Every structure is written in structure tokens, then in C-alpha cells.
mmCIF file of C-alpha atoms in Angstrom:
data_model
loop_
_atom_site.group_PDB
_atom_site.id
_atom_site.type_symbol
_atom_site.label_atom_id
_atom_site.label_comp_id
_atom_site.label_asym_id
_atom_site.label_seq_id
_atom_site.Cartn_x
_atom_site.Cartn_y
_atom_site.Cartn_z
ATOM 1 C CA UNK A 1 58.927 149.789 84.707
ATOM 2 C CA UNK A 2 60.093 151.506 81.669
ATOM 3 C CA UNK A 3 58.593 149.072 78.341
ATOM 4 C CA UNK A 4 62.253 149.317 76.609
ATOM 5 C CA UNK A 5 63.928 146.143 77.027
ATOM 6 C CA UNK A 6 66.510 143.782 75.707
ATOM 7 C CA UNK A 7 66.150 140.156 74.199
ATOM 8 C CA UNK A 8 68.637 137.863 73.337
ATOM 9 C CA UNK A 9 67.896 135.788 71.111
ATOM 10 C CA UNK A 10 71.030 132.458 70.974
ATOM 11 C CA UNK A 11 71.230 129.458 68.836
ATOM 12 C CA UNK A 12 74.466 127.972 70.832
ATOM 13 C CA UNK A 13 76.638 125.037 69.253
ATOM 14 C CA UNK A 14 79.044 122.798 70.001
ATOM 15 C CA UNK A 15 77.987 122.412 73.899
ATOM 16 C CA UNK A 16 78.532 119.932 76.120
ATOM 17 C CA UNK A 17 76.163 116.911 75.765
ATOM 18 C CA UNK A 18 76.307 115.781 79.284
ATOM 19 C CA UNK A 19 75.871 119.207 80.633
ATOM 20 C CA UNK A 20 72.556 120.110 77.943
ATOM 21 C CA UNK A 21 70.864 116.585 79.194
ATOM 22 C CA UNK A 22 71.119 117.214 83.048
ATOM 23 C CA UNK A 23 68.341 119.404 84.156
ATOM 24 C CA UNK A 24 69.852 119.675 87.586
ATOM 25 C CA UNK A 25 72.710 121.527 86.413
ATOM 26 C CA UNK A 26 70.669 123.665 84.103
ATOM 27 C CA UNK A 27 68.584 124.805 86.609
ATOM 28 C CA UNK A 28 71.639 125.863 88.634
ATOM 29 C CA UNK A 29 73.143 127.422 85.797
ATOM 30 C CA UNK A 30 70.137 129.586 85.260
ATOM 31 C CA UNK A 31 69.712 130.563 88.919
ATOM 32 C CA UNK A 32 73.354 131.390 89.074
ATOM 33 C CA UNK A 33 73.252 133.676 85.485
ATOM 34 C CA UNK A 34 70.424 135.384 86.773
ATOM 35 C CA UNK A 35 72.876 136.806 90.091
ATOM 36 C CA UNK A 36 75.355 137.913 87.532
ATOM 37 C CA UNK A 37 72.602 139.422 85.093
ATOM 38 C CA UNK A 38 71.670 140.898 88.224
ATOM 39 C CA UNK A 39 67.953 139.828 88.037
ATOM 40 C CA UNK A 40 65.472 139.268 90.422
ATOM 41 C CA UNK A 41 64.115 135.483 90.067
ATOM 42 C CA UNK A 42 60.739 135.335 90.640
ATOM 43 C CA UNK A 43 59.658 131.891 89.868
ATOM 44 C CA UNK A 44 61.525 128.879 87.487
ATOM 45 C CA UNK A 45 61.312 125.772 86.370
ATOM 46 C CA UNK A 46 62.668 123.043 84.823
ATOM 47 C CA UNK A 47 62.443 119.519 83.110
ATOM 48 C CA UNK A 48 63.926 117.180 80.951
ATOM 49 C CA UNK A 49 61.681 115.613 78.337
ATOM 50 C CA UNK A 50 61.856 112.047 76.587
ATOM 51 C CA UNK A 51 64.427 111.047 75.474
ATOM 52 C CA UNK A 52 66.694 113.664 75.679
ATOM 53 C CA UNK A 53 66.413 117.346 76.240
ATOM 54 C CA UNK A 54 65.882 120.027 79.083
ATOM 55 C CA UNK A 55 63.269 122.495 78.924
ATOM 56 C CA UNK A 56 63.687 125.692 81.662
ATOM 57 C CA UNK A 57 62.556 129.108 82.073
ATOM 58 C CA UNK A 58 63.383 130.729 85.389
ATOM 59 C CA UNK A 59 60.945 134.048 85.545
ATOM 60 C CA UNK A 60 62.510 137.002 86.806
ATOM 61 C CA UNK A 61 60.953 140.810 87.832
ATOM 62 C CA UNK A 62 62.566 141.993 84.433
ATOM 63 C CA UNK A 63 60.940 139.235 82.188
ATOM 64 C CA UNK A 64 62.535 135.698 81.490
ATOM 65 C CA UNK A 65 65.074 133.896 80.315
ATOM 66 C CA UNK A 66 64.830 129.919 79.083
ATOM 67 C CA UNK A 67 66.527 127.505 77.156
ATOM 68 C CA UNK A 68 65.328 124.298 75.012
ATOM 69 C CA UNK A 69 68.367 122.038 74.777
ATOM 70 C CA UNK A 70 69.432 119.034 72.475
ATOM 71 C CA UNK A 71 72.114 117.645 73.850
ATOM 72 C CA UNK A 72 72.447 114.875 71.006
ATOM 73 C CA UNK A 73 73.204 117.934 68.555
ATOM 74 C CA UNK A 74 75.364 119.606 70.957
ATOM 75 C CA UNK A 75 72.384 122.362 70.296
ATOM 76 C CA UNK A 76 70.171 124.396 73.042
ATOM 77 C CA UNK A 77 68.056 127.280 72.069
ATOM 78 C CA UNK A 78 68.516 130.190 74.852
ATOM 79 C CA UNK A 79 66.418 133.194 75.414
ATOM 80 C CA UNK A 80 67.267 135.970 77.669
ATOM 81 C CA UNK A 81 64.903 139.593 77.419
ATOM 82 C CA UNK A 82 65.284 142.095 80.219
ATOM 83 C CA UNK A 83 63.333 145.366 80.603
ATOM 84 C CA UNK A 84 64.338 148.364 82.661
ATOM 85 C CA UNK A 85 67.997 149.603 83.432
ATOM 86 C CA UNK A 86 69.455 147.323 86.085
ATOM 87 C CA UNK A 87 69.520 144.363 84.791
ATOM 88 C CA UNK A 88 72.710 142.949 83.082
ATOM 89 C CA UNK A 89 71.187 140.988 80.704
ATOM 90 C CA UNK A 90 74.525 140.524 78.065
ATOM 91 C CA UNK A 91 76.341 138.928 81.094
ATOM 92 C CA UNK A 92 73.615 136.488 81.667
ATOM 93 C CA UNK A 93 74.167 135.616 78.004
ATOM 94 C CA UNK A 94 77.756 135.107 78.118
ATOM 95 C CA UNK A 95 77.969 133.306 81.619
ATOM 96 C CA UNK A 96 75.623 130.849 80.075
ATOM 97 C CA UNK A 97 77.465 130.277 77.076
ATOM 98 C CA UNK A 98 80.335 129.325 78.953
ATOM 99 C CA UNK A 99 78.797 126.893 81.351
ATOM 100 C CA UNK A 100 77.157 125.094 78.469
ATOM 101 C CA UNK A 101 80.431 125.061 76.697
ATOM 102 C CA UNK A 102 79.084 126.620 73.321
ATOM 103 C CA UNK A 103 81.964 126.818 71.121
ATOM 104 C CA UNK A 104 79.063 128.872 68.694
ATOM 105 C CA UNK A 105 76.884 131.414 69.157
ATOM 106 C CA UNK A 106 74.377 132.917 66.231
ATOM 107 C CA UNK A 107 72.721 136.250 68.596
ATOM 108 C CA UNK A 108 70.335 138.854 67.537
ATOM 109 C CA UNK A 109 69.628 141.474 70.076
ATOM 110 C CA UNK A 110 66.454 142.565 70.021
ATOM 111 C CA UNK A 111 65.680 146.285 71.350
ATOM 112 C CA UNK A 112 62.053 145.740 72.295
ATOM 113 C CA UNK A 113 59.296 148.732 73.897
ATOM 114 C CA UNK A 114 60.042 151.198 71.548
ATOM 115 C CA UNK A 115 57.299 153.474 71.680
ATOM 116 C CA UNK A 116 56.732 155.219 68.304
ATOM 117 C CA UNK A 117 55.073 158.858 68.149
ATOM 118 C CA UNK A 118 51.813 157.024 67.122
ATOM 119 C CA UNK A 119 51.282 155.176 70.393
ATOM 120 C CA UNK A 120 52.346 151.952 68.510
ATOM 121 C CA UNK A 121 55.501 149.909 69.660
ATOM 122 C CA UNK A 122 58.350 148.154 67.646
ATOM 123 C CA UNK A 123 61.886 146.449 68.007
ATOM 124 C CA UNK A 124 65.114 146.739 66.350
ATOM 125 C CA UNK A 125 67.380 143.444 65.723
ATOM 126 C CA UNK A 126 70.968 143.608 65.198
ATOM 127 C CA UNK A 127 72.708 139.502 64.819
ATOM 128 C CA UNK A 128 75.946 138.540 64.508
ATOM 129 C CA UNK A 129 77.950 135.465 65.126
ATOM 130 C CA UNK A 130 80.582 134.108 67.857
ATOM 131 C CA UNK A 131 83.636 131.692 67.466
ATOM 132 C CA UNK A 132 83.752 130.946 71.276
ATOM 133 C CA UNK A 133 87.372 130.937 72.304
ATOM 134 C CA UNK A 134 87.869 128.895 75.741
ATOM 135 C CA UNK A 135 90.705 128.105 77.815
ATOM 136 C CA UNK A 136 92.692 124.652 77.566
ATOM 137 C CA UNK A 137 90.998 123.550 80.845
ATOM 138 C CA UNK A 138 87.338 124.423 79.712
ATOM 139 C CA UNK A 139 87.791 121.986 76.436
ATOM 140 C CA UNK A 140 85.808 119.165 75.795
ATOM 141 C CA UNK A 141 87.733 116.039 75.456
ATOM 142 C CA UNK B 1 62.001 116.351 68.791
ATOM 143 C CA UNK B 2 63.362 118.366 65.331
ATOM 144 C CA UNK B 3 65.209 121.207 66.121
ATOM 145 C CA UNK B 4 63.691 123.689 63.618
ATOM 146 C CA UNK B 5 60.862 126.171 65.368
ATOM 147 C CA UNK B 6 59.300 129.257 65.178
ATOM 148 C CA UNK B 7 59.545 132.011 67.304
ATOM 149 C CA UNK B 8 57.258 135.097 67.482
ATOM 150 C CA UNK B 9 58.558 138.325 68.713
ATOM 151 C CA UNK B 10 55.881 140.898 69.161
ATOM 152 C CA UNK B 11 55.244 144.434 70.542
ATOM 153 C CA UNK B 12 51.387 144.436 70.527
ATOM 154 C CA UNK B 13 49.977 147.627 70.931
ATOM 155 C CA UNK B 14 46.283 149.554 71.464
ATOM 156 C CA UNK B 15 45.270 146.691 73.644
ATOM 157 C CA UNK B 16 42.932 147.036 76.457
ATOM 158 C CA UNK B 17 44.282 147.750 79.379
ATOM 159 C CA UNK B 18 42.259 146.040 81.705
ATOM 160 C CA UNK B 19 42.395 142.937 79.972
ATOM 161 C CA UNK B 20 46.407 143.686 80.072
ATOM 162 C CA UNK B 21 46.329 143.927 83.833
ATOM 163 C CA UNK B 22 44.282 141.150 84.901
ATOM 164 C CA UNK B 23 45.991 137.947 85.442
ATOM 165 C CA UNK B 24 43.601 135.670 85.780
ATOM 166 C CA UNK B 25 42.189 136.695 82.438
ATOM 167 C CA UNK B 26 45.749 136.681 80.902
ATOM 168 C CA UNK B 27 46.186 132.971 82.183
ATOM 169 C CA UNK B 28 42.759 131.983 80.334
ATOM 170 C CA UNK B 29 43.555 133.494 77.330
ATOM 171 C CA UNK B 30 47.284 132.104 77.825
ATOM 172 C CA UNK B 31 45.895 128.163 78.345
ATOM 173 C CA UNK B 32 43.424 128.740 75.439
ATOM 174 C CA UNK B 33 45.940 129.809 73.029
ATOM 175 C CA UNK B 34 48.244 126.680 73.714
ATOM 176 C CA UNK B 35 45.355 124.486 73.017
ATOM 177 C CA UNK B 36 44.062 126.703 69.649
ATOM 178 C CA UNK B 37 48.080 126.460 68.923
ATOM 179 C CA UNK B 38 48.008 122.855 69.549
ATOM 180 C CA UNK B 39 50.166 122.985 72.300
ATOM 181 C CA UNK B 40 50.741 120.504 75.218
ATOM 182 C CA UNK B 41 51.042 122.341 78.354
ATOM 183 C CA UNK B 42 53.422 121.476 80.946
ATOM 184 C CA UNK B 43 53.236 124.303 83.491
ATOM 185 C CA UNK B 44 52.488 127.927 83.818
ATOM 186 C CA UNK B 45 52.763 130.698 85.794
ATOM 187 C CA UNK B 46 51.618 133.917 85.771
ATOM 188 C CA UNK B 47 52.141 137.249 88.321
ATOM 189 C CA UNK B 48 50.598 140.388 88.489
ATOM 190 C CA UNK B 49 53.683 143.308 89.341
ATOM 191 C CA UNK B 50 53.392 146.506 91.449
ATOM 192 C CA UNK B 51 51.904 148.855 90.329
ATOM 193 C CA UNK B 52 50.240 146.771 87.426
ATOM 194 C CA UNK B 53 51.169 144.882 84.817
ATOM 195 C CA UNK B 54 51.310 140.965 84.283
ATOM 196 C CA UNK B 55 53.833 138.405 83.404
ATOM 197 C CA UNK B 56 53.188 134.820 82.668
ATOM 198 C CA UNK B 57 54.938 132.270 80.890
ATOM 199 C CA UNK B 58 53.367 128.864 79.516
ATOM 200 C CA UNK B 59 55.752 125.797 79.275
ATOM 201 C CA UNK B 60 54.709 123.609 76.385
ATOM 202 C CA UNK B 61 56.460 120.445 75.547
ATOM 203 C CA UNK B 62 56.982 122.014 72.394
ATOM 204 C CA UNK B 63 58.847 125.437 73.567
ATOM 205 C CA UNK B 64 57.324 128.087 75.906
ATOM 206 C CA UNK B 65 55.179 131.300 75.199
ATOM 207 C CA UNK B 66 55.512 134.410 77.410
ATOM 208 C CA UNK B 67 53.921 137.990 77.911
ATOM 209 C CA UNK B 68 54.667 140.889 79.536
ATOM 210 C CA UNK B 69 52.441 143.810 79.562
ATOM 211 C CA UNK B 70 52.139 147.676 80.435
ATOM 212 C CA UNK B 71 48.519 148.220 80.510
ATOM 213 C CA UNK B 72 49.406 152.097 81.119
ATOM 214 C CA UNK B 73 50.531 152.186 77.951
ATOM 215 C CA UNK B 74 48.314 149.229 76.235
ATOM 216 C CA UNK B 75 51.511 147.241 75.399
ATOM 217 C CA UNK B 76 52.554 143.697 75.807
ATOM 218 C CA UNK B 77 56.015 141.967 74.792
ATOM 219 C CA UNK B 78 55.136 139.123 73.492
ATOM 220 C CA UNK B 79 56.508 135.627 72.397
ATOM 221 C CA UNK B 80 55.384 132.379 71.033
ATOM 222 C CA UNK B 81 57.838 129.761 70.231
ATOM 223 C CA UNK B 82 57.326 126.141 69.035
ATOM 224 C CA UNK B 83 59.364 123.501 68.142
ATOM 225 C CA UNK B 84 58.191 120.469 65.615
ATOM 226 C CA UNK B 85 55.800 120.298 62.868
ATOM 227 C CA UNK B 86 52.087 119.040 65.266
ATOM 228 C CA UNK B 87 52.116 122.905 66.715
ATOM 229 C CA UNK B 88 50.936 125.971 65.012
ATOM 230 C CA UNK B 89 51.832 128.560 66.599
ATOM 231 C CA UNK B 90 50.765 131.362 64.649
ATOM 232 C CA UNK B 91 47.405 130.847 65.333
ATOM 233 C CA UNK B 92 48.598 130.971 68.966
ATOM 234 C CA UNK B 93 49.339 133.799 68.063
ATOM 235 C CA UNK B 94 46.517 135.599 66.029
ATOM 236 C CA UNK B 95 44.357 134.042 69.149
ATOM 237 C CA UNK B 96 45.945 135.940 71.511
ATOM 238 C CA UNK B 97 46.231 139.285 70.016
ATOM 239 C CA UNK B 98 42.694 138.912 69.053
ATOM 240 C CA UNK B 99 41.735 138.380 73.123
ATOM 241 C CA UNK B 100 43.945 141.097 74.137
ATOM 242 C CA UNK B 101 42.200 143.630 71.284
ATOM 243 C CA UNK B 102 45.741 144.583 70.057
ATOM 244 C CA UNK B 103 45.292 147.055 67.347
ATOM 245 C CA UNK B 104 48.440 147.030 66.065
ATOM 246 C CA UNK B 105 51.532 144.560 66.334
ATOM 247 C CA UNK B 106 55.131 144.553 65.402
ATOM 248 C CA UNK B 107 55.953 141.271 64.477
ATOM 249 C CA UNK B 108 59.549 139.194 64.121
ATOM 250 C CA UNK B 109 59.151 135.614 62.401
ATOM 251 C CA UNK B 110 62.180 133.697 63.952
ATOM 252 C CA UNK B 111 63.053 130.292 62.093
ATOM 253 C CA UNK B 112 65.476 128.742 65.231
ATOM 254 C CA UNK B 113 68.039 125.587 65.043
ATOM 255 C CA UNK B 114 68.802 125.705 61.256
ATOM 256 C CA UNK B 115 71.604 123.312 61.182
ATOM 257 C CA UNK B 116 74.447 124.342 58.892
ATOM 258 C CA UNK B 117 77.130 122.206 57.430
ATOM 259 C CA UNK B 118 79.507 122.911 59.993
ATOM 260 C CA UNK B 119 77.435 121.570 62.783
ATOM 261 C CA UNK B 120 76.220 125.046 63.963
ATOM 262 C CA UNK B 121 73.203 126.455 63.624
ATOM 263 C CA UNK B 122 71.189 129.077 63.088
ATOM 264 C CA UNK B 123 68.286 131.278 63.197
ATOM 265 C CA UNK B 124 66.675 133.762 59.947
ATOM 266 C CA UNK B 125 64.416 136.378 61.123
ATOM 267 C CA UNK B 126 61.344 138.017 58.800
ATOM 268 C CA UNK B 127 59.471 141.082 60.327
ATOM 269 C CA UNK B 128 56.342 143.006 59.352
ATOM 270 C CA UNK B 129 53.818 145.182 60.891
ATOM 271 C CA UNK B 130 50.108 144.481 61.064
ATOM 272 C CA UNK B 131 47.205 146.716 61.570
ATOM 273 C CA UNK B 132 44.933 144.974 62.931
ATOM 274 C CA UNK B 133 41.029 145.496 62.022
ATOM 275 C CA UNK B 134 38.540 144.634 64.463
ATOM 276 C CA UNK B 135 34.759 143.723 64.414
ATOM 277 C CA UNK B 136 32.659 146.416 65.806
ATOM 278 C CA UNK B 137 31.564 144.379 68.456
ATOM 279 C CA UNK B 138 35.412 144.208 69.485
ATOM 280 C CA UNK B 139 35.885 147.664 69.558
ATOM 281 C CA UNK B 140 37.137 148.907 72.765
ATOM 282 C CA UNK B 141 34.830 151.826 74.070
#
């Protein structure tokens, strides 16, 4: 497996409360952005802590992706770092985003494994922000 | 739980790769570091991929901290991320870069879930590079 690899790195707003507090539907969230990030899931799990709040990290043969979620601030924290080619990891991002209902994104992409002429390693970061446009029927009430 | 935390991104490189491609000894260091970090574990899991290299990922009620590594190439993608004030997860951190010998590490500082004004939030990003000096005891052969 080649070390270069890609990390997203999401503060997402404006979510669905009911949707950030239900572990159940996290976890099948997760499960379901991993087919369309076309990653291999190798082991995940999930939980909601007290009194509000899902933790989950599904494990997959390219690395990981989680989320930490306050549903109270309409606020989850999402992670999603690939390595190697096949993986889709952008589309794992966005399919996410939409499920949760973000209506705000803050990203930085972070190009990790680069392997310098020294032996060492480094990343590159590049972060920008998204107004989340949805459809009528995708609104929250 | 606060929604401000820090999150580590770092390419650690020069580490020993056996150390890098036993998991067993990756999950040790891994539980040792939450506790130095003064983390509350939740779960773990760790897997050792064909041909080699590891990746594990400790859930702690604060956030999660993760690792992938090449030992072929004596790197490992790592990332430590806590939420609240109790953890410190820089010495997580120093712990575990210490354990895996790294002798050099490319570091991003990620301050997550800054709430702005307008109800979104998020994240400011500080990176540096450390060289990282080692006892001669340490010293890989």
C-alpha cells in the first residue's frame, strides 16, 4: 500500500439533531458511505454517550473514517483519511454531509505520506468552506 | 461535553520498523498513551495488514486516536484527537512517538468545533516539524 493518502478533515453545521443523536442511523450511514467511498470495512463501531452525542469510527483496509457528533449544536466532527488509489474518499465526505443534513461544511484536505528526499514524511492542507445547498424535500422543518 | 478539541495530524518518520509492524506492541503502546493522555478508553481495535503494516484505532470517550504504519518505510500516519479540557493529548502524543523511536515528525495542531457567530463552526490548524533527539540508549541499532 502506497503511504500517500487523503484526510478529510469536516467541522459540519447546521445538521439534523435527531439524526446526530441516533447511533443506529449513524452507524448505517457510515457503513453505507464507505460502499460509495468504495472502501473496504474492516471493523466499526459505534455509541452514543451521556447525554447526548454519538461517537463512531468504522475501520476500513484504507484507514478510517469517524465522527463525534453534538446534536444539541447541530455540530458533529467527521474524519475521513484514505490511502492508496481506489478509494473514493471525497464521495464518502459528501454522502455524509448530506445524510446528516449539514447545511456547513469548514474542510481541509490533508495530502498525507509524502515522502521527502530525506526519508522524512510530511502533509499538505488546503481548507475551504461550503454553503450546503439542498433540495426543498431534504430541508429541515 | 465542550465542543472545542485538539487534533494531531502526524507523519512520524525513522521509526523502528519492527516496533511499526507488531500489533500487539502497537496496542500496548496505544492503551498506555490514552492513560499518559488521560484518556478513558472505550474500545479498540487493532489489525496487522498483508504484507505488514498495522492499523489500530482507540475510542476514548473523549475522541479517538488512530495509526497506520509502513514499517518498510519506518512511517506511521498518525492522529490524536481529544475533546474537553481533563485530556492532554499532546503528551499522548510525545508518548507515543517516543515508543515508536520516531526520529522525525510532521506535525498539524488542529483546534476543532470553534463556534462562530453564525452558528457554524470551525477548525484553525498550526503545523511544525520536529526533530526528534533521542537518548543513546534509544537509539535504534
Amino acid at each position: 500500500m502506497e503511504t500517500i493518502g487523503f484526510h478529510y478533515v469536516v467541522e459540519a453545521a447546521g445538521c439534523d439533531p435527531e439524526i446526530l443523536g441516533n447511533a443506529d442511523k449513524i452507524r448505517q450511514i457510515f457503513l453505507e458511505a464507505a460502499k460509495v467511498g468504495k472502501m473496504e470495512v474492516k471493523a466499526s463501531y459505534f455509541f452514543k454517550f451521556s447525554p447526548t452525542g454519538v461517537s463512531g469510527v468504522v475501520i476500513v483496509a484504507e484507514s478510517h473514517i469517524s465522527i463525534h457528533t453534538w446534536p444539541e449544536k447541530g455540530y458533529a466532527a467527521l474524519d475521513v483519511y484514505t490511502c492508496g488509489t481506489t478509494a473514493d474518499p471525497e464521495k464518502a465526505v459528501d454522502y455524509i454531509l448530506d445524510k446528516i443534513k449539514a447545511q456547513y461544511a469548514h474542510v481541509s484536505e490533508i495530502k498525507r505520506g509524502i515522502e521527502e528526499d530525506d526519508e522524512t514524511f510530511t502533509h499538505m492542507i488546503l481548507t475551504w468552506e461550503e454553503k450546503l445547498e439542498r433540495k426543498n424535500g431534504d430541508e429541515k422543518s
